[in-house]
Amino acid sequence: MSNHPFALAAPPGAVTQAPSGPDYIVDRAFRSLAWLAAALILVLVAYIVWKIGGQALPAIRDYHIDFLTGSSWNVQEKRFGILPAIWGTLYSSLLALAIGGFFGLTVAIFLTQGFLPARVAFLFRLVVEMLAAIPSVVFGLWGIFVVIPAIRPAANWLNETLGFVPFFGTSLSGPGLLPAAIVLAIMVLPTVAAISQDALNAVPYRTKEAAFGMGATKWEVILKVMVPTAAGGIFSAMVLGFGRALGETMALAMLIGNSNQLTLSLFAPAETLAALLASHFPEAGPVEVEALMYAALVLLAITLVVNIAGIGLLTLTQRKISGKA
């Protein structure tokens, strides 16, 4: 330690000497365990793909690309196509992300930017986090007995008034895309809100102070400074939320209607890949199991592509924000 009269004393517990031999051993052991865990994850993913792909191989040989472009699922005639399920998966997930992403980011802003007292914000944060612990089947039952009856009058009015618009081309008689998307949005919201809160809290306080010092209003600071600065974390939240929506099974199987059709109508029943797997596997024979494994492989591929695209867009966004693009 320096003997200079103005030298600051080291705080208790500060590092004042080089790491010892045991410290190096612990560090190397931790690094080795981290690499081992990463390798095990890759091995597990490869094993899952290998097992599913092996069982799907006969269906891949028999149906080729027609499986992805066909719209018929007929076990007796051995005709299988999952284009409506792919469409329903992407359509419902994007709708859910649009609704849940907007409200999740709004919740994150209100919980982190001083709109609520600390205790009230803590209570709201706890309630939002508890949504993630509710079982999927409970969300499905809630959607059947609460959401569908609540939105049916408005949906039927839109159909009667604006039925010429493809999005309102059918009435809502029961399960359909919109009820499924609303419930799915509520299931996605906790993920988006939690990660967006962390991203907003990670923005240095001096950044906010500098914006206020330049005369910006509170909403200008939030929308033009805080949100763009935290855009990387917020985008990660959206990607994770979209991944959660793609793989959701039970609630969608109960609410989407399980109808193998291509439609733009928000009120028509539809199908998703996860719901297709859940509803057909219990009674599937050997031939249908092979087709279902092919569908599972497609769902894995969609999820993988979405995550890779999300990481790529996130990297590009961060480079643009930092001026390195």
Tab-separated table of C-alpha atoms in Angstrom:
chain	number	residue	atom	x	y	z
A	1	MET	CA	0.000	0.000	0.000
A	2	SER	CA	1.260	3.485	-0.857
A	3	ASN	CA	2.478	5.759	1.989
A	4	HIS	CA	1.237	8.864	0.182
A	5	PRO	CA	-0.824	10.995	2.612
A	6	PHE	CA	-3.746	11.205	0.163
A	7	ALA	CA	-3.753	7.508	-0.721
A	8	LEU	CA	-7.072	5.789	-0.090
A	9	ALA	CA	-7.111	2.826	2.247
A	10	ALA	CA	-8.209	-0.444	0.667
A	11	PRO	CA	-11.711	-1.457	1.757
A	12	PRO	CA	-12.077	-4.580	3.888
A	13	GLY	CA	-11.977	-7.723	1.777
A	14	ALA	CA	-10.346	-5.988	-1.237
A	15	VAL	CA	-7.891	-7.925	-3.390
A	16	THR	CA	-4.426	-6.789	-2.290
A	17	GLN	CA	-2.278	-9.625	-3.640
A	18	ALA	CA	-1.920	-11.910	-6.625
A	19	PRO	CA	-4.112	-15.033	-6.782
A	20	SER	CA	-2.630	-17.996	-4.980
A	21	GLY	CA	-2.154	-21.512	-6.312
A	22	PRO	CA	-5.480	-22.793	-4.913
A	23	ASP	CA	-7.234	-19.783	-6.498
A	24	TYR	CA	-5.899	-20.784	-9.898
A	25	ILE	CA	-7.000	-24.384	-9.322
A	26	VAL	CA	-10.533	-23.278	-8.371
A	27	ASP	CA	-10.709	-20.969	-11.389
A	28	ARG	CA	-9.607	-23.693	-13.782
A	29	ALA	CA	-12.011	-26.193	-12.209
A	30	PHE	CA	-14.897	-23.745	-12.631
A	31	ARG	CA	-13.949	-23.072	-16.252
A	32	SER	CA	-13.765	-26.812	-16.917
A	33	LEU	CA	-17.188	-27.393	-15.363
A	34	ALA	CA	-18.660	-24.549	-17.417
A	35	TRP	CA	-17.234	-26.018	-20.636
A	36	LEU	CA	-18.487	-29.466	-19.640
A	37	ALA	CA	-21.995	-28.136	-18.993
A	38	ALA	CA	-22.033	-26.382	-22.377
A	39	ALA	CA	-20.819	-29.541	-24.101
A	40	LEU	CA	-23.482	-31.644	-22.345
A	41	ILE	CA	-26.183	-29.274	-23.556
A	42	LEU	CA	-24.970	-29.618	-27.137
A	43	VAL	CA	-24.781	-33.398	-26.781
A	44	LEU	CA	-28.318	-33.507	-25.337
A	45	VAL	CA	-29.729	-31.407	-28.193
A	46	ALA	CA	-27.910	-33.563	-30.751
A	47	TYR	CA	-29.253	-36.729	-29.086
A	48	ILE	CA	-32.837	-35.421	-29.150
A	49	VAL	CA	-32.550	-34.487	-32.828
A	50	TRP	CA	-30.965	-37.862	-33.619
A	51	LYS	CA	-33.713	-39.841	-31.858
A	52	ILE	CA	-36.573	-37.842	-33.352
A	53	GLY	CA	-34.931	-37.754	-36.766
A	54	GLY	CA	-34.358	-41.509	-36.695
A	55	GLN	CA	-38.041	-42.207	-36.047
A	56	ALA	CA	-39.090	-39.578	-38.601
A	57	LEU	CA	-36.796	-40.913	-41.339
A	58	PRO	CA	-39.387	-43.302	-42.903
A	59	ALA	CA	-41.906	-40.455	-43.154
A	60	ILE	CA	-39.253	-38.146	-44.626
A	61	ARG	CA	-38.492	-40.772	-47.304
A	62	ASP	CA	-42.180	-41.368	-48.077
A	63	TYR	CA	-43.583	-37.821	-48.075
A	64	HIS	CA	-40.574	-35.579	-48.813
A	65	ILE	CA	-41.465	-31.883	-49.180
A	66	ASP	CA	-45.147	-32.679	-49.781
A	67	PHE	CA	-45.444	-33.166	-46.030
A	68	LEU	CA	-44.654	-29.469	-45.524
A	69	THR	CA	-46.919	-28.186	-48.293
A	70	GLY	CA	-49.900	-30.511	-47.906
A	71	SER	CA	-53.016	-29.660	-45.913
A	72	SER	CA	-54.621	-33.085	-45.450
A	73	TRP	CA	-54.213	-35.346	-42.417
A	74	ASN	CA	-55.854	-38.658	-43.283
A	75	VAL	CA	-54.566	-41.730	-41.454
A	76	GLN	CA	-56.683	-44.222	-43.470
A	77	GLU	CA	-55.298	-42.969	-46.791
A	78	LYS	CA	-51.825	-42.361	-45.304
A	79	ARG	CA	-51.893	-38.761	-46.468
A	80	PHE	CA	-50.236	-36.282	-44.129
A	81	GLY	CA	-49.594	-32.561	-44.485
A	82	ILE	CA	-48.748	-29.955	-41.870
A	83	LEU	CA	-48.916	-26.646	-43.760
A	84	PRO	CA	-52.029	-25.529	-41.788
A	85	ALA	CA	-50.280	-26.471	-38.530
A	86	ILE	CA	-47.156	-24.507	-39.490
A	87	TRP	CA	-49.317	-21.522	-40.430
A	88	GLY	CA	-51.313	-21.752	-37.193
A	89	THR	CA	-48.139	-22.057	-35.115
A	90	LEU	CA	-46.555	-18.936	-36.609
A	91	TYR	CA	-49.820	-16.956	-36.775
A	92	SER	CA	-50.859	-17.593	-33.170
A	93	SER	CA	-47.326	-17.055	-31.858
A	94	LEU	CA	-46.906	-13.728	-33.678
A	95	LEU	CA	-50.308	-12.535	-32.448
A	96	ALA	CA	-49.422	-13.554	-28.904
A	97	LEU	CA	-46.038	-11.853	-29.131
A	98	ALA	CA	-47.617	-8.642	-30.451
A	99	ILE	CA	-50.074	-8.524	-27.541
A	100	GLY	CA	-47.873	-9.953	-24.794
A	101	GLY	CA	-44.773	-8.079	-25.960
A	102	PHE	CA	-46.531	-4.710	-25.897
A	103	PHE	CA	-48.051	-5.213	-22.456
A	104	GLY	CA	-44.897	-6.884	-21.108
A	105	LEU	CA	-42.751	-3.910	-22.111
A	106	THR	CA	-45.379	-1.507	-20.726
A	107	VAL	CA	-45.371	-3.352	-17.404
A	108	ALA	CA	-41.568	-3.270	-17.326
A	109	ILE	CA	-41.543	0.504	-17.916
A	110	PHE	CA	-44.080	1.206	-15.190
A	111	LEU	CA	-42.264	-1.015	-12.700
A	112	THR	CA	-38.802	0.441	-13.305
A	113	GLN	CA	-39.275	4.126	-14.131
A	114	GLY	CA	-40.738	5.435	-10.884
A	115	PHE	CA	-44.436	5.474	-11.805
A	116	LEU	CA	-45.345	3.418	-8.731
A	117	PRO	CA	-44.212	3.502	-5.095
A	118	ALA	CA	-41.557	0.907	-4.322
A	119	ARG	CA	-43.875	-1.346	-2.294
A	120	VAL	CA	-46.647	-1.247	-4.895
A	121	ALA	CA	-44.129	-1.948	-7.666
A	122	PHE	CA	-42.818	-4.937	-5.686
A	123	LEU	CA	-46.379	-6.269	-5.314
A	124	PHE	CA	-47.088	-5.897	-9.031
A	125	ARG	CA	-43.757	-7.539	-9.867
A	126	LEU	CA	-44.664	-10.482	-7.649
A	127	VAL	CA	-48.069	-10.868	-9.308
A	128	VAL	CA	-46.530	-10.806	-12.798
A	129	GLU	CA	-43.946	-13.407	-11.819
A	130	MET	CA	-46.677	-15.610	-10.335
A	131	LEU	CA	-48.348	-15.765	-13.758
A	132	ALA	CA	-45.424	-17.881	-14.951
A	133	ALA	CA	-46.161	-20.481	-12.266
A	134	ILE	CA	-49.784	-21.084	-13.296
A	135	PRO	CA	-50.163	-24.472	-15.065
A	136	SER	CA	-50.951	-24.380	-18.758
A	137	VAL	CA	-54.139	-26.398	-18.330
A	138	VAL	CA	-55.488	-23.782	-15.908
A	139	PHE	CA	-54.923	-21.104	-18.536
A	140	GLY	CA	-56.763	-23.318	-21.011
A	141	LEU	CA	-59.787	-23.728	-18.734
A	142	TRP	CA	-59.800	-19.999	-18.005
A	143	GLY	CA	-59.747	-19.311	-21.727
A	144	ILE	CA	-62.699	-21.637	-22.365
A	145	PHE	CA	-64.934	-20.360	-19.571
A	146	VAL	CA	-63.895	-16.686	-19.400
A	147	VAL	CA	-62.078	-15.424	-22.498
A	148	ILE	CA	-64.267	-16.985	-25.198
A	149	PRO	CA	-67.608	-15.828	-23.681
A	150	ALA	CA	-66.123	-12.371	-23.017
A	151	ILE	CA	-64.929	-11.705	-26.573
A	152	ARG	CA	-67.678	-13.562	-28.475
A	153	PRO	CA	-70.159	-10.598	-28.695
A	154	ALA	CA	-67.465	-8.243	-30.038
A	155	ALA	CA	-66.133	-10.910	-32.407
A	156	ASN	CA	-69.574	-11.666	-33.841
A	157	TRP	CA	-70.305	-7.929	-34.214
A	158	LEU	CA	-67.068	-7.491	-36.149
A	159	ASN	CA	-67.995	-10.441	-38.344
A	160	GLU	CA	-71.455	-9.028	-39.063
A	161	THR	CA	-70.158	-5.493	-39.672
A	162	LEU	CA	-66.754	-6.079	-41.292
A	163	GLY	CA	-67.121	-9.630	-42.541
A	164	PHE	CA	-65.643	-8.655	-45.914
A	165	VAL	CA	-62.266	-8.157	-44.159
A	166	PRO	CA	-60.407	-11.507	-44.159
A	167	PHE	CA	-59.419	-11.124	-40.492
A	168	PHE	CA	-63.100	-11.040	-39.466
A	169	GLY	CA	-64.413	-13.442	-42.106
A	170	THR	CA	-65.980	-15.929	-39.658
A	171	SER	CA	-67.929	-15.746	-36.429
A	172	LEU	CA	-66.577	-16.983	-33.099
A	173	SER	CA	-68.643	-20.014	-32.183
A	174	GLY	CA	-66.132	-21.495	-29.774
A	175	PRO	CA	-62.381	-22.153	-29.795
A	176	GLY	CA	-60.414	-20.116	-32.317
A	177	LEU	CA	-57.194	-18.272	-33.067
A	178	LEU	CA	-57.956	-15.085	-31.133
A	179	PRO	CA	-58.845	-16.727	-27.778
A	180	ALA	CA	-55.749	-18.908	-28.088
A	181	ALA	CA	-53.558	-15.892	-28.908
A	182	ILE	CA	-54.933	-13.864	-25.975
A	183	VAL	CA	-54.250	-16.647	-23.479
A	184	LEU	CA	-50.854	-17.307	-25.047
A	185	ALA	CA	-50.027	-13.594	-24.739
A	186	ILE	CA	-50.728	-13.731	-20.999
A	187	MET	CA	-48.440	-16.749	-20.722
A	188	VAL	CA	-45.675	-14.932	-22.635
A	189	LEU	CA	-46.045	-11.664	-20.697
A	190	PRO	CA	-44.072	-12.690	-17.546
A	191	THR	CA	-41.022	-13.665	-19.622
A	192	VAL	CA	-41.044	-10.424	-21.609
A	193	ALA	CA	-41.717	-8.267	-18.531
A	194	ALA	CA	-39.027	-9.860	-16.341
A	195	ILE	CA	-36.213	-9.681	-18.902
A	196	SER	CA	-37.233	-6.179	-20.039
A	197	GLN	CA	-37.099	-4.998	-16.424
A	198	ASP	CA	-33.555	-6.312	-16.090
A	199	ALA	CA	-32.582	-4.592	-19.351
A	200	LEU	CA	-34.044	-1.239	-18.267
A	201	ASN	CA	-32.475	-1.486	-14.806
A	202	ALA	CA	-29.094	-2.143	-16.414
A	203	VAL	CA	-29.094	1.264	-18.151
A	204	PRO	CA	-26.684	3.522	-16.179
A	205	TYR	CA	-28.488	6.119	-14.078
A	206	ARG	CA	-26.152	8.800	-15.409
A	207	THR	CA	-27.635	8.255	-18.870
A	208	LYS	CA	-31.056	9.186	-17.560
A	209	GLU	CA	-29.653	12.138	-15.604
A	210	ALA	CA	-27.900	13.457	-18.711
A	211	ALA	CA	-31.146	13.322	-20.692
A	212	PHE	CA	-33.038	15.180	-17.967
A	213	GLY	CA	-30.213	17.700	-17.806
A	214	MET	CA	-30.700	18.461	-21.500
A	215	GLY	CA	-34.347	19.339	-20.874
A	216	ALA	CA	-36.053	16.097	-21.953
A	217	THR	CA	-39.417	15.203	-20.450
A	218	LYS	CA	-39.967	11.960	-18.579
A	219	TRP	CA	-41.600	10.215	-21.530
A	220	GLU	CA	-38.917	11.493	-23.900
A	221	VAL	CA	-36.275	10.020	-21.602
A	222	ILE	CA	-38.119	6.686	-21.477
A	223	LEU	CA	-38.968	6.342	-25.174
A	224	LYS	CA	-35.936	8.052	-26.742
A	225	VAL	CA	-33.186	7.156	-24.263
A	226	MET	CA	-34.035	4.269	-21.938
A	227	VAL	CA	-35.828	1.947	-24.372
A	228	PRO	CA	-33.312	2.379	-27.255
A	229	THR	CA	-30.396	1.879	-24.853
A	230	ALA	CA	-31.980	-1.289	-23.464
A	231	ALA	CA	-33.073	-2.455	-26.927
A	232	GLY	CA	-30.729	-5.454	-26.896
A	233	GLY	CA	-32.189	-6.887	-23.696
A	234	ILE	CA	-35.749	-6.063	-24.724
A	235	PHE	CA	-35.243	-7.781	-28.064
A	236	SER	CA	-33.875	-10.837	-26.246
A	237	ALA	CA	-37.050	-10.849	-24.144
A	238	MET	CA	-39.159	-10.824	-27.322
A	239	VAL	CA	-37.183	-13.703	-28.840
A	240	LEU	CA	-37.536	-15.801	-25.678
A	241	GLY	CA	-41.234	-14.961	-25.504
A	242	PHE	CA	-41.685	-16.007	-29.120
A	243	GLY	CA	-39.863	-19.270	-28.411
A	244	ARG	CA	-42.184	-19.905	-25.456
A	245	ALA	CA	-45.212	-19.247	-27.654
A	246	LEU	CA	-43.997	-21.611	-30.396
A	247	GLY	CA	-43.680	-24.535	-28.002
A	248	GLU	CA	-46.825	-24.052	-25.896
A	249	THR	CA	-49.044	-27.124	-26.084
A	250	MET	CA	-51.863	-27.740	-23.634
A	251	ALA	CA	-53.538	-24.329	-23.552
A	252	LEU	CA	-53.460	-24.096	-27.353
A	253	ALA	CA	-54.758	-27.635	-27.769
A	254	MET	CA	-57.751	-26.636	-25.618
A	255	LEU	CA	-58.405	-23.253	-27.231
A	256	ILE	CA	-57.365	-23.175	-30.883
A	257	GLY	CA	-59.973	-25.620	-32.157
A	258	ASN	CA	-57.668	-28.250	-33.757
A	259	SER	CA	-58.973	-27.647	-37.268
A	260	ASN	CA	-56.589	-28.474	-40.110
A	261	GLN	CA	-57.310	-25.434	-42.284
A	262	LEU	CA	-55.534	-22.350	-43.629
A	263	THR	CA	-57.306	-19.144	-42.645
A	264	LEU	CA	-56.647	-15.472	-41.930
A	265	SER	CA	-59.732	-15.118	-39.766
A	266	LEU	CA	-58.976	-14.382	-36.126
A	267	PHE	CA	-62.163	-16.148	-35.063
A	268	ALA	CA	-61.803	-19.398	-37.015
A	269	PRO	CA	-60.488	-22.600	-35.435
A	270	ALA	CA	-56.982	-23.566	-36.481
A	271	GLU	CA	-54.136	-25.966	-35.661
A	272	THR	CA	-50.579	-25.730	-34.341
A	273	LEU	CA	-47.736	-28.224	-34.495
A	274	ALA	CA	-47.617	-28.643	-30.713
A	275	ALA	CA	-51.386	-29.135	-30.485
A	276	LEU	CA	-51.249	-31.600	-33.396
A	277	LEU	CA	-48.648	-33.679	-31.559
A	278	ALA	CA	-50.549	-33.585	-28.269
A	279	SER	CA	-53.927	-34.509	-29.750
A	280	HIS	CA	-52.802	-37.289	-32.139
A	281	PHE	CA	-50.041	-39.118	-30.261
A	282	PRO	CA	-52.200	-41.011	-27.699
A	283	GLU	CA	-54.041	-42.998	-30.399
A	284	ALA	CA	-51.438	-42.964	-33.165
A	285	GLY	CA	-50.407	-46.126	-34.978
A	286	PRO	CA	-46.898	-46.829	-36.298
A	287	VAL	CA	-47.397	-44.955	-39.601
A	288	GLU	CA	-48.914	-41.899	-37.927
A	289	VAL	CA	-46.179	-41.880	-35.271
A	290	GLU	CA	-43.580	-41.553	-38.019
A	291	ALA	CA	-45.498	-38.599	-39.486
A	292	LEU	CA	-45.838	-37.012	-36.047
A	293	MET	CA	-42.107	-37.374	-35.475
A	294	TYR	CA	-41.559	-35.611	-38.788
A	295	ALA	CA	-43.833	-32.806	-37.514
A	296	ALA	CA	-41.859	-32.669	-34.254
A	297	LEU	CA	-38.642	-32.330	-36.245
A	298	VAL	CA	-40.160	-29.438	-38.192
A	299	LEU	CA	-41.171	-27.733	-34.934
A	300	LEU	CA	-37.603	-28.132	-33.645
A	301	ALA	CA	-36.271	-26.644	-36.872
A	302	ILE	CA	-38.631	-23.656	-36.676
A	303	THR	CA	-37.609	-22.993	-33.084
A	304	LEU	CA	-33.920	-23.259	-34.002
A	305	VAL	CA	-34.300	-20.891	-36.971
A	306	VAL	CA	-36.214	-18.362	-34.864
A	307	ASN	CA	-33.539	-18.362	-32.173
A	308	ILE	CA	-30.670	-18.065	-34.675
A	309	ALA	CA	-32.466	-15.229	-36.462
A	310	GLY	CA	-33.141	-13.554	-33.122
A	311	ILE	CA	-29.483	-13.744	-32.109
A	312	GLY	CA	-28.439	-12.366	-35.495
A	313	LEU	CA	-30.888	-9.455	-35.331
A	314	LEU	CA	-29.875	-8.781	-31.727
A	315	THR	CA	-26.199	-8.586	-32.709
A	316	LEU	CA	-27.022	-6.276	-35.620
A	317	THR	CA	-29.150	-4.047	-33.369
A	318	GLN	CA	-26.421	-3.779	-30.750
A	319	ARG	CA	-23.854	-2.860	-33.416
A	320	LYS	CA	-26.104	-0.138	-34.803
A	321	ILE	CA	-26.729	1.281	-31.325
A	322	SER	CA	-23.013	1.278	-30.517
A	323	GLY	CA	-22.159	2.805	-33.907
A	324	LYS	CA	-20.078	-0.171	-35.089
A	325	ALA	CA	-22.346	-1.124	-37.994
